[in-house]
Short mmCIF file of C-alpha atoms in Angstrom, two decimals:
data_model
loop_
_atom_site.label_atom_id
_atom_site.label_comp_id
_atom_site.label_asym_id
_atom_site.label_seq_id
_atom_site.Cartn_x
_atom_site.Cartn_y
_atom_site.Cartn_z
CA UNK A 867 1.21 -62.59 18.68
CA UNK A 868 -0.83 -60.46 16.26
CA UNK A 869 -4.00 -61.03 18.25
CA UNK A 870 -2.19 -60.04 21.45
CA UNK A 871 -0.94 -56.77 19.93
CA UNK A 872 -4.39 -56.01 18.50
CA UNK A 873 -5.94 -56.59 21.91
CA UNK A 874 -3.38 -54.29 23.59
CA UNK A 875 -3.98 -51.53 21.03
CA UNK A 876 -7.73 -51.94 21.47
CA UNK A 877 -7.40 -51.66 25.26
CA UNK A 878 -5.25 -48.54 25.01
CA UNK A 879 -7.62 -46.87 22.53
CA UNK A 880 -10.62 -47.75 24.69
CA UNK A 881 -8.91 -46.28 27.74
CA UNK A 882 -8.07 -43.08 25.84
CA UNK A 883 -11.61 -42.72 24.50
CA UNK A 884 -13.02 -43.06 28.00
CA UNK A 885 -10.54 -40.52 29.36
CA UNK A 886 -12.78 -37.51 28.77
CA UNK A 887 -10.46 -35.03 30.44
CA UNK A 888 -7.61 -36.00 28.12
CA UNK A 889 -9.83 -35.76 25.02
CA UNK A 890 -11.35 -32.44 26.11
CA UNK A 891 -7.90 -30.98 26.83
CA UNK A 892 -6.69 -32.03 23.38
CA UNK A 893 -9.74 -30.47 21.75
CA UNK A 894 -9.25 -27.24 23.73
CA UNK A 895 -5.62 -27.08 22.58
CA UNK A 896 -6.76 -27.77 19.01
CA UNK A 897 -9.31 -24.92 19.16
CA UNK A 898 -6.71 -22.45 20.48
CA UNK A 899 -4.12 -23.67 17.95
CA UNK A 900 -6.34 -23.33 14.87
CA UNK A 901 -7.58 -19.95 16.14
CA UNK A 902 -3.99 -18.66 16.27
CA UNK A 903 -3.12 -20.31 12.94
CA UNK A 904 -6.14 -18.64 11.36
CA UNK A 905 -4.78 -15.23 12.34
CA UNK A 906 -1.30 -16.09 11.10
CA UNK A 907 -2.50 -17.15 7.63
CA UNK A 908 -5.05 -14.32 7.35
CA UNK A 909 -8.10 -16.59 7.27
CA UNK A 910 -11.29 -15.17 5.79
CA UNK A 911 -14.02 -17.64 6.79
CA UNK A 912 -16.94 -15.18 6.76
CA UNK A 913 -16.41 -13.36 3.48
CA UNK A 914 -15.74 -9.97 5.08
CA UNK A 915 -12.05 -10.37 5.89
CA UNK A 916 -8.88 -8.84 4.36
CA UNK A 917 -7.78 -5.22 4.56
CA UNK A 918 -9.84 -4.44 1.45
CA UNK A 919 -13.01 -5.93 2.97
CA UNK A 920 -15.05 -4.49 5.82
CA UNK A 921 -11.85 -3.50 7.61
CA UNK A 922 -11.34 -0.54 5.27
CA UNK A 923 -14.49 1.06 6.74
CA UNK A 924 -13.35 0.25 10.29
CA UNK A 925 -10.01 1.93 9.62
CA UNK A 926 -11.70 5.04 8.18
CA UNK A 927 -14.07 5.22 11.17
CA UNK A 928 -11.23 4.79 13.64
CA UNK A 929 -9.15 7.56 12.05
CA UNK A 930 -12.14 9.90 12.06
CA UNK A 931 -12.06 9.68 15.86
CA UNK A 932 -8.27 9.58 16.19
CA UNK A 933 -7.94 12.80 14.19
CA UNK A 934 -10.76 14.69 15.91
CA UNK A 935 -12.12 15.27 19.38
CA UNK A 936 -14.74 12.80 20.59
CA UNK A 937 -17.58 15.31 20.19
CA UNK A 938 -16.39 16.28 16.69
CA UNK A 939 -16.16 12.60 15.76
CA UNK A 940 -19.68 11.92 17.01
CA UNK A 941 -21.09 14.77 14.92
CA UNK A 942 -19.12 13.57 11.87
CA UNK A 943 -20.98 10.23 12.03
CA UNK A 944 -23.99 12.16 10.70
CA UNK A 945 -22.08 13.52 7.70
CA UNK A 946 -23.49 10.96 5.27
CA UNK A 947 -20.02 10.59 3.74
CA UNK A 948 -18.73 6.95 3.64
CA UNK A 949 -15.17 8.30 3.53
CA UNK A 950 -15.73 9.76 7.01
CA UNK A 951 -17.93 7.19 8.77
CA UNK A 952 -19.60 4.02 7.52
CA UNK A 953 -21.10 1.63 10.04
CA UNK A 954 -24.50 0.43 11.20
CA UNK A 955 -23.38 0.78 14.83
CA UNK A 956 -22.82 3.70 17.15
CA UNK A 957 -19.29 5.12 17.43
CA UNK A 958 -18.70 3.76 20.96
CA UNK A 959 -16.26 1.14 19.60
CA UNK A 960 -14.06 3.86 18.12
CA UNK A 961 -14.32 6.11 21.16
CA UNK A 962 -13.12 3.23 23.37
CA UNK A 963 -10.22 2.53 21.02
CA UNK A 964 -9.29 6.22 20.94
CA UNK A 965 -9.19 6.39 24.75
CA UNK A 966 -7.86 2.97 25.78
CA UNK A 967 -6.06 1.37 22.82
CA UNK A 968 -2.43 2.53 22.32
CA UNK A 969 -2.04 0.21 19.32
CA UNK A 970 -3.76 2.23 16.62
CA UNK A 971 -0.77 3.61 14.72
CA UNK A 972 -0.81 1.01 11.96
CA UNK A 973 -3.39 -1.37 10.54
CA UNK A 974 -1.46 -4.44 11.71
CA UNK A 975 -1.06 -3.09 15.25
CA UNK A 976 -4.78 -2.45 15.44
CA UNK A 977 -5.94 -5.84 14.13
CA UNK A 978 -3.42 -7.53 16.44
CA UNK A 979 -4.91 -5.66 19.41
CA UNK A 980 -8.44 -6.77 18.42
CA UNK A 981 -7.19 -10.34 18.01
CA UNK A 982 -5.87 -10.43 21.59
CA UNK A 983 -8.95 -8.61 22.93
CA UNK A 984 -11.14 -11.30 21.35
CA UNK A 985 -9.71 -13.90 23.75
CA UNK A 986 -11.79 -12.16 26.43
CA UNK A 987 -14.96 -13.58 24.83
CA UNK A 988 -14.26 -17.32 25.47
CA UNK A 989 -12.88 -16.38 28.90
CA UNK A 990 -16.10 -14.58 29.87
CA UNK A 991 -18.11 -17.40 28.28
CA UNK A 992 -16.30 -19.85 30.56
CA UNK A 993 -17.14 -17.81 33.69
CA UNK A 994 -20.76 -17.52 32.53
CA UNK A 995 -21.04 -21.29 32.07
CA UNK A 996 -19.48 -21.89 35.51
CA UNK A 997 -22.03 -19.55 37.08
CA UNK A 998 -25.04 -21.15 35.42
CA UNK A 999 -24.00 -24.82 35.34
CA UNK A 1000 -22.28 -25.21 38.68
CA UNK A 1001 -22.14 -29.00 38.69
CA UNK A 1002 -20.30 -29.72 35.44
CA UNK A 1003 -16.54 -30.37 35.26
CA UNK A 1004 -14.18 -27.46 34.78
CA UNK A 1005 -12.63 -29.14 31.72
CA UNK A 1006 -16.09 -29.50 30.19
CA UNK A 1007 -16.80 -25.81 30.81
CA UNK A 1008 -13.52 -24.85 29.14
CA UNK A 1009 -14.28 -27.14 26.20
CA UNK A 1010 -17.69 -25.54 25.60
CA UNK A 1011 -16.21 -22.04 25.83
CA UNK A 1012 -13.45 -23.00 23.35
CA UNK A 1013 -16.10 -23.69 20.69
CA UNK A 1014 -16.37 -19.90 20.32
CA UNK A 1015 -12.86 -20.00 18.83
CA UNK A 1016 -14.19 -22.20 16.02
CA UNK A 1017 -16.96 -19.78 14.99
CA UNK A 1018 -16.07 -18.50 11.49
CA UNK A 1019 -17.70 -15.13 12.18
CA UNK A 1020 -16.03 -14.65 15.57
CA UNK A 1021 -12.71 -15.59 13.96
CA UNK A 1022 -13.07 -13.19 11.03
CA UNK A 1023 -14.00 -10.33 13.36
CA UNK A 1024 -11.01 -11.15 15.58
CA UNK A 1025 -8.57 -11.38 12.66
CA UNK A 1026 -9.63 -8.27 10.76
CA UNK A 1027 -10.48 -5.79 13.51
CA UNK A 1028 -14.23 -5.88 12.82
CA UNK A 1029 -16.96 -4.68 15.17
CA UNK A 1030 -18.94 -7.76 16.21
CA UNK A 1031 -16.85 -9.14 19.08
CA UNK A 1032 -17.11 -6.03 21.26
CA UNK A 1033 -20.84 -6.61 21.69
CA UNK A 1034 -20.24 -10.23 22.75
CA UNK A 1035 -18.00 -9.01 25.58
CA UNK A 1036 -20.78 -6.71 26.80
CA UNK A 1037 -23.40 -9.50 26.56
CA UNK A 1038 -21.36 -11.95 28.62
CA UNK A 1039 -20.36 -9.36 31.21
CA UNK A 1040 -24.03 -8.39 31.56
CA UNK A 1041 -24.99 -12.04 32.07
CA UNK A 1042 -22.45 -12.49 34.88
CA UNK A 1043 -24.01 -9.62 36.87
CA UNK A 1044 -27.51 -10.70 35.85
CA UNK A 1045 -26.79 -14.13 37.32
CA UNK A 1046 -25.34 -12.64 40.50
CA UNK A 1047 -28.42 -10.48 41.10
CA UNK A 1048 -31.20 -12.93 40.32
CA UNK A 1049 -29.69 -16.31 41.17
CA UNK A 1050 -27.21 -15.59 43.98
CA UNK A 1051 -28.22 -14.10 47.31
CA UNK A 1052 -26.37 -10.91 48.27
CA UNK A 1053 -25.78 -10.30 51.97
CA UNK A 1054 -24.97 -6.58 51.74
CA UNK A 1055 -27.17 -3.95 50.12
CA UNK A 1056 -24.25 -1.84 48.92
CA UNK A 1057 -22.88 -4.83 46.98
CA UNK A 1058 -26.27 -5.44 45.42
CA UNK A 1059 -26.52 -1.77 44.37
CA UNK A 1060 -23.08 -2.10 42.77
CA UNK A 1061 -24.13 -5.23 40.90
CA UNK A 1062 -27.27 -3.48 39.71
CA UNK A 1063 -25.27 -0.53 38.44
CA UNK A 1064 -22.81 -2.81 36.61
CA UNK A 1065 -25.68 -4.78 35.05
CA UNK A 1066 -27.34 -1.54 33.89
CA UNK A 1067 -24.04 -0.16 32.58
CA UNK A 1068 -22.98 -3.22 30.60
CA UNK A 1069 -26.46 -4.10 29.34
CA UNK A 1070 -26.88 -0.51 28.13
CA UNK A 1071 -23.47 -0.65 26.44
CA UNK A 1072 -24.75 -3.68 24.48
CA UNK A 1073 -27.04 -1.34 22.50
CA UNK A 1074 -24.21 1.10 21.80
CA UNK A 1075 -22.00 -1.73 20.56
CA UNK A 1076 -24.71 -3.43 18.48
CA UNK A 1077 -28.31 -2.22 18.27
CA UNK A 1078 -29.80 -5.70 17.92
CA UNK A 1079 -28.48 -6.41 21.44
CA UNK A 1080 -31.28 -4.23 22.78
CA UNK A 1081 -32.69 -7.58 23.94
CA UNK A 1082 -30.15 -7.63 26.82
CA UNK A 1083 -31.41 -4.49 28.62
CA UNK A 1084 -34.97 -5.55 27.79
CA UNK A 1085 -34.44 -8.89 29.55
CA UNK A 1086 -32.72 -7.16 32.47
CA UNK A 1087 -35.37 -4.48 33.05
CA UNK A 1088 -38.15 -7.08 32.75
CA UNK A 1089 -36.55 -9.21 35.48
CA UNK A 1090 -35.97 -6.14 37.64
CA UNK A 1091 -39.59 -4.99 37.39
CA UNK A 1092 -41.23 -8.38 37.91
CA UNK A 1093 -38.79 -10.25 40.17
CA UNK A 1094 -37.21 -7.57 42.33
CA UNK A 1095 -39.32 -6.98 45.45
CA UNK A 1096 -37.44 -3.96 46.75
CA UNK A 1097 -38.75 -0.80 45.03
CA UNK A 1098 -35.45 1.01 45.67
CA UNK A 1099 -33.69 -1.17 43.12
CA UNK A 1100 -36.50 -0.68 40.63
CA UNK A 1101 -36.32 3.12 40.80
CA UNK A 1102 -32.53 3.01 40.80
CA UNK A 1103 -32.54 0.85 37.67
CA UNK A 1104 -35.14 2.84 35.75
CA UNK A 1105 -33.33 6.10 36.54
CA UNK A 1106 -29.91 4.91 35.36
CA UNK A 1107 -31.30 3.17 32.28
CA UNK A 1108 -32.88 6.52 31.37
CA UNK A 1109 -29.63 8.43 31.95
CA UNK A 1110 -27.63 5.96 29.87
CA UNK A 1111 -30.17 6.13 27.05
CA UNK A 1112 -29.70 9.89 26.56
CA UNK A 1113 -26.54 9.66 24.38
CA UNK A 1114 -28.35 7.22 22.08
CA UNK A 1115 -31.33 9.57 21.84
CA UNK A 1116 -28.89 12.29 20.80
CA UNK A 1117 -27.50 10.00 18.07
CA UNK A 1118 -31.02 9.32 16.79
CA UNK A 1119 -31.55 13.08 16.70
CA UNK A 1120 -28.47 13.81 14.57
CA UNK A 1121 -28.91 10.73 12.35
CA UNK A 1122 -32.68 11.05 12.00
CA UNK A 1123 -32.61 7.26 12.28
CA UNK A 1124 -31.53 4.46 14.61
CA UNK A 1125 -28.35 3.81 12.59
CA UNK A 1126 -25.93 6.24 10.91
CA UNK A 1127 -26.95 7.93 7.68
CA UNK A 1128 -24.83 6.01 5.15
CA UNK A 1129 -25.92 2.55 6.29
CA UNK A 1130 -29.50 3.69 6.85
CA UNK A 1131 -29.66 4.60 3.16
CA UNK A 1132 -27.94 1.42 1.93
CA UNK A 1133 -30.01 -0.86 4.16
CA UNK A 1134 -33.37 0.85 3.42
CA UNK A 1135 -34.00 1.21 7.17
CA UNK A 1136 -37.57 2.27 7.90
CA UNK A 1137 -38.58 2.13 4.23
CA UNK A 1138 -39.60 -1.52 3.69
CA UNK A 1139 -40.73 -4.62 5.55
CA UNK A 1140 -39.11 -7.95 4.71
CA UNK A 1141 -41.64 -10.69 5.46
CA UNK A 1142 -39.32 -13.45 4.26
CA UNK A 1143 -36.54 -12.56 6.71
CA UNK A 1144 -38.09 -14.27 9.78
CA UNK A 1145 -37.90 -17.54 7.83
CA UNK A 1146 -34.19 -17.04 7.16
CA UNK A 1147 -33.55 -16.14 10.80
CA UNK A 1148 -35.39 -19.27 11.97
CA UNK A 1149 -33.29 -21.40 9.59
CA UNK A 1150 -30.09 -19.82 10.95
CA UNK A 1151 -31.15 -20.31 14.58
CA UNK A 1152 -32.20 -23.92 13.85
CA UNK A 1153 -28.73 -24.59 12.46
CA UNK A 1154 -27.24 -23.76 15.88
CA UNK A 1155 -29.83 -25.44 18.12
CA UNK A 1156 -29.97 -28.69 16.10
CA UNK A 1157 -26.92 -30.33 17.77
CA UNK A 1158 -28.29 -29.29 21.18
CA UNK A 1159 -31.32 -31.55 20.66
CA UNK A 1160 -28.95 -34.42 21.43
CA UNK A 1161 -28.31 -32.87 24.87
CA UNK A 1162 -31.85 -33.77 25.93
CA UNK A 1163 -32.44 -36.25 28.72
CA UNK A 1164 -35.20 -37.98 26.77
CA UNK A 1165 -34.43 -40.25 23.84
CA UNK A 1166 -34.75 -38.63 20.43
CA UNK A 1167 -37.77 -40.74 19.51
CA UNK A 1168 -39.54 -39.66 22.71
CA UNK A 1169 -38.65 -36.00 22.05
CA UNK A 1170 -40.35 -36.10 18.64
CA UNK A 1171 -43.36 -38.05 19.95
CA UNK A 1172 -43.98 -35.57 22.76
CA UNK A 1173 -43.53 -32.68 20.36
CA UNK A 1174 -46.40 -33.69 18.08
CA UNK A 1175 -48.68 -34.51 21.03
CA UNK A 1176 -48.55 -30.88 22.19
CA UNK A 1177 -51.51 -28.71 21.17
CA UNK A 1178 -49.34 -25.61 21.76
CA UNK A 1179 -46.81 -26.85 19.19
CA UNK A 1180 -49.51 -27.81 16.69
CA UNK A 1181 -51.08 -24.35 16.92
CA UNK A 1182 -47.72 -22.70 16.33
CA UNK A 1183 -47.15 -24.94 13.31
CA UNK A 1184 -50.52 -23.92 11.83
CA UNK A 1185 -49.58 -20.26 12.30
CA UNK A 1186 -46.23 -20.83 10.63
CA UNK A 1187 -47.81 -22.63 7.66
CA UNK A 1188 -50.12 -19.62 7.27
CA UNK A 1189 -47.00 -17.42 7.27
CA UNK A 1190 -45.52 -19.53 4.44
CA UNK A 1191 -48.75 -19.12 2.42
CA UNK A 1192 -48.49 -15.36 2.89
CA UNK A 1193 -44.93 -15.44 1.56
CA UNK A 1194 -46.16 -17.23 -1.56
CA UNK A 1195 -49.14 -14.91 -2.05
CA UNK A 1196 -47.05 -11.72 -1.73
CA UNK A 1197 -44.12 -13.15 -3.71
CA UNK A 1198 -41.89 -12.26 -0.74
CA UNK A 1199 -39.10 -14.61 -1.84
CA UNK A 1200 -38.06 -12.37 -4.73
CA UNK A 1201 -38.46 -9.08 -2.85
CA UNK A 1202 -34.99 -8.29 -1.55
CA UNK A 1203 -32.62 -5.44 -2.20
CA UNK A 1204 -29.54 -7.60 -1.71
CA UNK A 1205 -28.50 -10.93 -3.21
CA UNK A 1206 -26.09 -11.89 -0.43
CA UNK A 1207 -26.39 -13.10 3.16
CA UNK A 1208 -29.48 -15.08 4.34
CA UNK A 1209 -27.51 -17.87 5.99
CA UNK A 1210 -26.10 -21.30 5.27
CA UNK A 1211 -29.36 -22.92 4.07
CA UNK A 1212 -29.85 -20.24 1.41
CA UNK A 1213 -26.26 -20.63 0.17
CA UNK A 1214 -26.59 -24.40 -0.13
CA UNK A 1215 -29.90 -24.09 -1.98
CA UNK A 1216 -28.39 -21.62 -4.45
CA UNK A 1217 -25.44 -23.98 -5.03
CA UNK A 1218 -27.63 -27.02 -5.71
CA UNK A 1219 -30.50 -25.34 -7.59
CA UNK A 1220 -30.21 -22.72 -10.31
CA UNK A 1221 -33.93 -22.61 -11.05
CA UNK A 1222 -35.61 -19.81 -9.05
CA UNK A 1223 -38.85 -21.77 -8.53
CA UNK A 1224 -36.95 -24.74 -7.10
CA UNK A 1225 -34.96 -22.39 -4.89
CA UNK A 1226 -38.17 -20.93 -3.52
CA UNK A 1227 -39.79 -24.35 -2.93
CA UNK A 1228 -36.77 -25.73 -1.07
CA UNK A 1229 -36.36 -22.50 0.88
CA UNK A 1230 -39.90 -22.85 2.27
CA UNK A 1231 -39.28 -26.53 3.04
CA UNK A 1232 -36.14 -25.57 4.97
CA UNK A 1233 -38.11 -22.86 6.81
CA UNK A 1234 -40.71 -25.41 7.94
CA UNK A 1235 -38.16 -28.03 9.03
CA UNK A 1236 -36.18 -25.34 10.85
CA UNK A 1237 -39.31 -24.24 12.67
CA UNK A 1238 -39.82 -27.84 13.87
CA UNK A 1239 -36.21 -27.99 15.11
CA UNK A 1240 -36.54 -24.73 17.05
CA UNK A 1241 -39.83 -25.77 18.70
CA UNK A 1242 -38.46 -29.21 19.56
CA UNK A 1243 -35.42 -27.72 21.27
CA UNK A 1244 -37.21 -25.04 23.28
CA UNK A 1245 -40.10 -27.32 24.37
CA UNK A 1246 -42.90 -24.79 24.97
CA UNK A 1247 -40.61 -22.63 27.11
CA UNK A 1248 -42.42 -19.33 26.70
CA UNK A 1249 -39.62 -17.19 28.15
CA UNK A 1250 -37.12 -18.50 25.61
CA UNK A 1251 -39.62 -18.30 22.77
CA UNK A 1252 -40.24 -14.62 23.56
CA UNK A 1253 -36.49 -13.94 23.30
CA UNK A 1254 -36.45 -15.79 19.99
CA UNK A 1255 -39.47 -13.82 18.84
CA UNK A 1256 -37.44 -10.64 19.34
CA UNK A 1257 -34.72 -11.85 16.96
CA UNK A 1258 -37.28 -13.17 14.47
CA UNK A 1259 -39.56 -10.13 14.33
CA UNK A 1260 -36.76 -7.55 14.37
CA UNK A 1261 -35.44 -9.08 11.14
CA UNK A 1262 -38.54 -7.78 9.31
CA UNK A 1263 -36.99 -4.29 9.46
CA UNK A 1264 -33.40 -5.31 8.61
CA UNK A 1265 -31.70 -5.92 5.30
CA UNK A 1266 -29.53 -7.71 4.47
CA UNK A 1267 -29.69 -10.65 6.88
CA UNK A 1268 -26.27 -12.14 7.62
CA UNK A 1269 -25.51 -15.32 9.55
CA UNK A 1270 -22.81 -13.39 11.43
CA UNK A 1271 -25.60 -11.48 13.23
CA UNK A 1272 -26.46 -14.71 15.10
CA UNK A 1273 -23.12 -16.55 15.24
CA UNK A 1274 -21.83 -17.12 17.89
CA UNK A 1275 -24.56 -15.09 19.64
CA UNK A 1276 -27.15 -17.91 19.61
CA UNK A 1277 -24.64 -20.37 21.07
CA UNK A 1278 -23.87 -17.86 23.83
CA UNK A 1279 -27.58 -17.33 24.55
CA UNK A 1280 -28.19 -21.10 24.75
CA UNK A 1281 -25.68 -21.43 27.58
CA UNK A 1282 -26.58 -18.15 29.32
CA UNK A 1283 -29.95 -16.40 29.03
CA UNK A 1284 -31.92 -19.39 27.71
CA UNK A 1285 -33.29 -21.97 30.15
CA UNK A 1286 -31.35 -25.06 31.21
CA UNK A 1287 -33.52 -27.48 29.26
CA UNK A 1288 -30.75 -29.97 28.49
CA UNK A 1289 -28.03 -32.04 30.13
CA UNK A 1290 -24.37 -31.36 29.44
CA UNK A 1291 -22.32 -34.50 28.87
CA UNK A 1292 -18.94 -35.04 27.28
CA UNK A 1293 -20.26 -37.04 24.31
CA UNK A 1294 -22.85 -34.41 23.37
CA UNK A 1295 -20.29 -31.59 23.70
CA UNK A 1296 -17.91 -33.52 21.42
CA UNK A 1297 -20.71 -33.65 18.85
CA UNK A 1298 -21.31 -29.90 19.22
CA UNK A 1299 -17.58 -29.23 18.89
CA UNK A 1300 -17.10 -31.23 15.68
CA UNK A 1301 -20.39 -29.94 14.26
CA UNK A 1302 -18.98 -26.42 14.52
CA UNK A 1303 -15.55 -27.51 13.32
CA UNK A 1304 -17.01 -29.00 10.12
CA UNK A 1305 -19.00 -25.80 9.65
CA UNK A 1306 -15.75 -23.80 9.90
CA UNK A 1307 -14.13 -26.04 7.28
CA UNK A 1308 -17.18 -25.62 5.05
CA UNK A 1309 -17.15 -21.81 5.29
CA UNK A 1310 -13.48 -21.71 4.39
CA UNK A 1311 -14.11 -23.89 1.34
CA UNK A 1312 -17.10 -21.78 0.33
CA UNK A 1313 -15.37 -18.40 0.54
CA UNK A 1314 -12.17 -19.76 -0.99
CA UNK A 1315 -13.67 -21.55 -4.00
CA UNK A 1316 -17.44 -21.00 -4.36
CA UNK A 1317 -18.35 -17.41 -3.47
#
């Protein structure tokens, strides 16, 4: 009798495990549920939450525009007074809220409106995945897009009205039109002109919503120049990119910098180079691409074997080792104006090692391992490596470096602008899902008990 019951239970469990649609639907519901619960309990899984955190600056910025005309508000961003405007981004976010958001009367109304707006990100991510990976199941596409809801940085921005999620909406909208133009044939010229205009508009807005997203219009204009055969579209694109750049040029003129005065001073913009930051960025990117290595068609052993056979990879490793020697020679590890940020690897090293020398040694070891992981995943794909190079080199001019700058942006790039150099299967997506879920649990523990 016992053996019969055990066999029945085993059969049922086996059937459930093999029912991928059921499992994926349950995981999607779980992601939505914990996302809503996080808002209800006021979760702070990125260290910047609560009304007394970064939101206080958002609220000040918003009221600067609510209480003034748009032009007055723009000019006030150059005041240099943190009680008027404090942000590293342009004021487009606050202009849009002034014009389109009726829920700005109270702090709770505003954060609630940003919370609901943030649902647009996984929705657009879903449509982007469907456009790029046309042959995968709908439930699998929804499951991948639901992983965004587990990102601690996306969640914190959604819960506390912060600025990061607006840029993600612009990135994904840009990708949808990018995909339509370059990977779907258009039968009518007027439709193609419309798609071009929308791509130019949304990719340009990426820069206004977050300056590091300059990579999106750079990718777009590069494709237009080199892949578009009709010169009409090239001239059309260059003209409108120029027109849409004029407001930003005006902001640079009144700020005397690429970011507003207050943050430019705090972040030492244009005053120092941070040679150690590319290493931190590589370690952060490696953290997100590591689970994607298991999406490869080849077996893991074969992936590593092929990696070390490549002369291209070996040359890049030699260059990176030289970079690590330069960090040691110039004592770059200790040269930083801020003691926070730098990503998950840095935080773990600081927790486990109190000795500065040991921290430096293990930091460089993590940098090297992370570099291997990144090269293994991207497999000599020069287009993707150039995009990565943008994120890596731009970090030399930025301080501090926060993991939130790349989460969930890298995950979005992997399934959109990066090449399809992996297979999407249910088992590998489950691994990616729980990998991110455990990370979310870890960030909550860290900011609740260890920070």
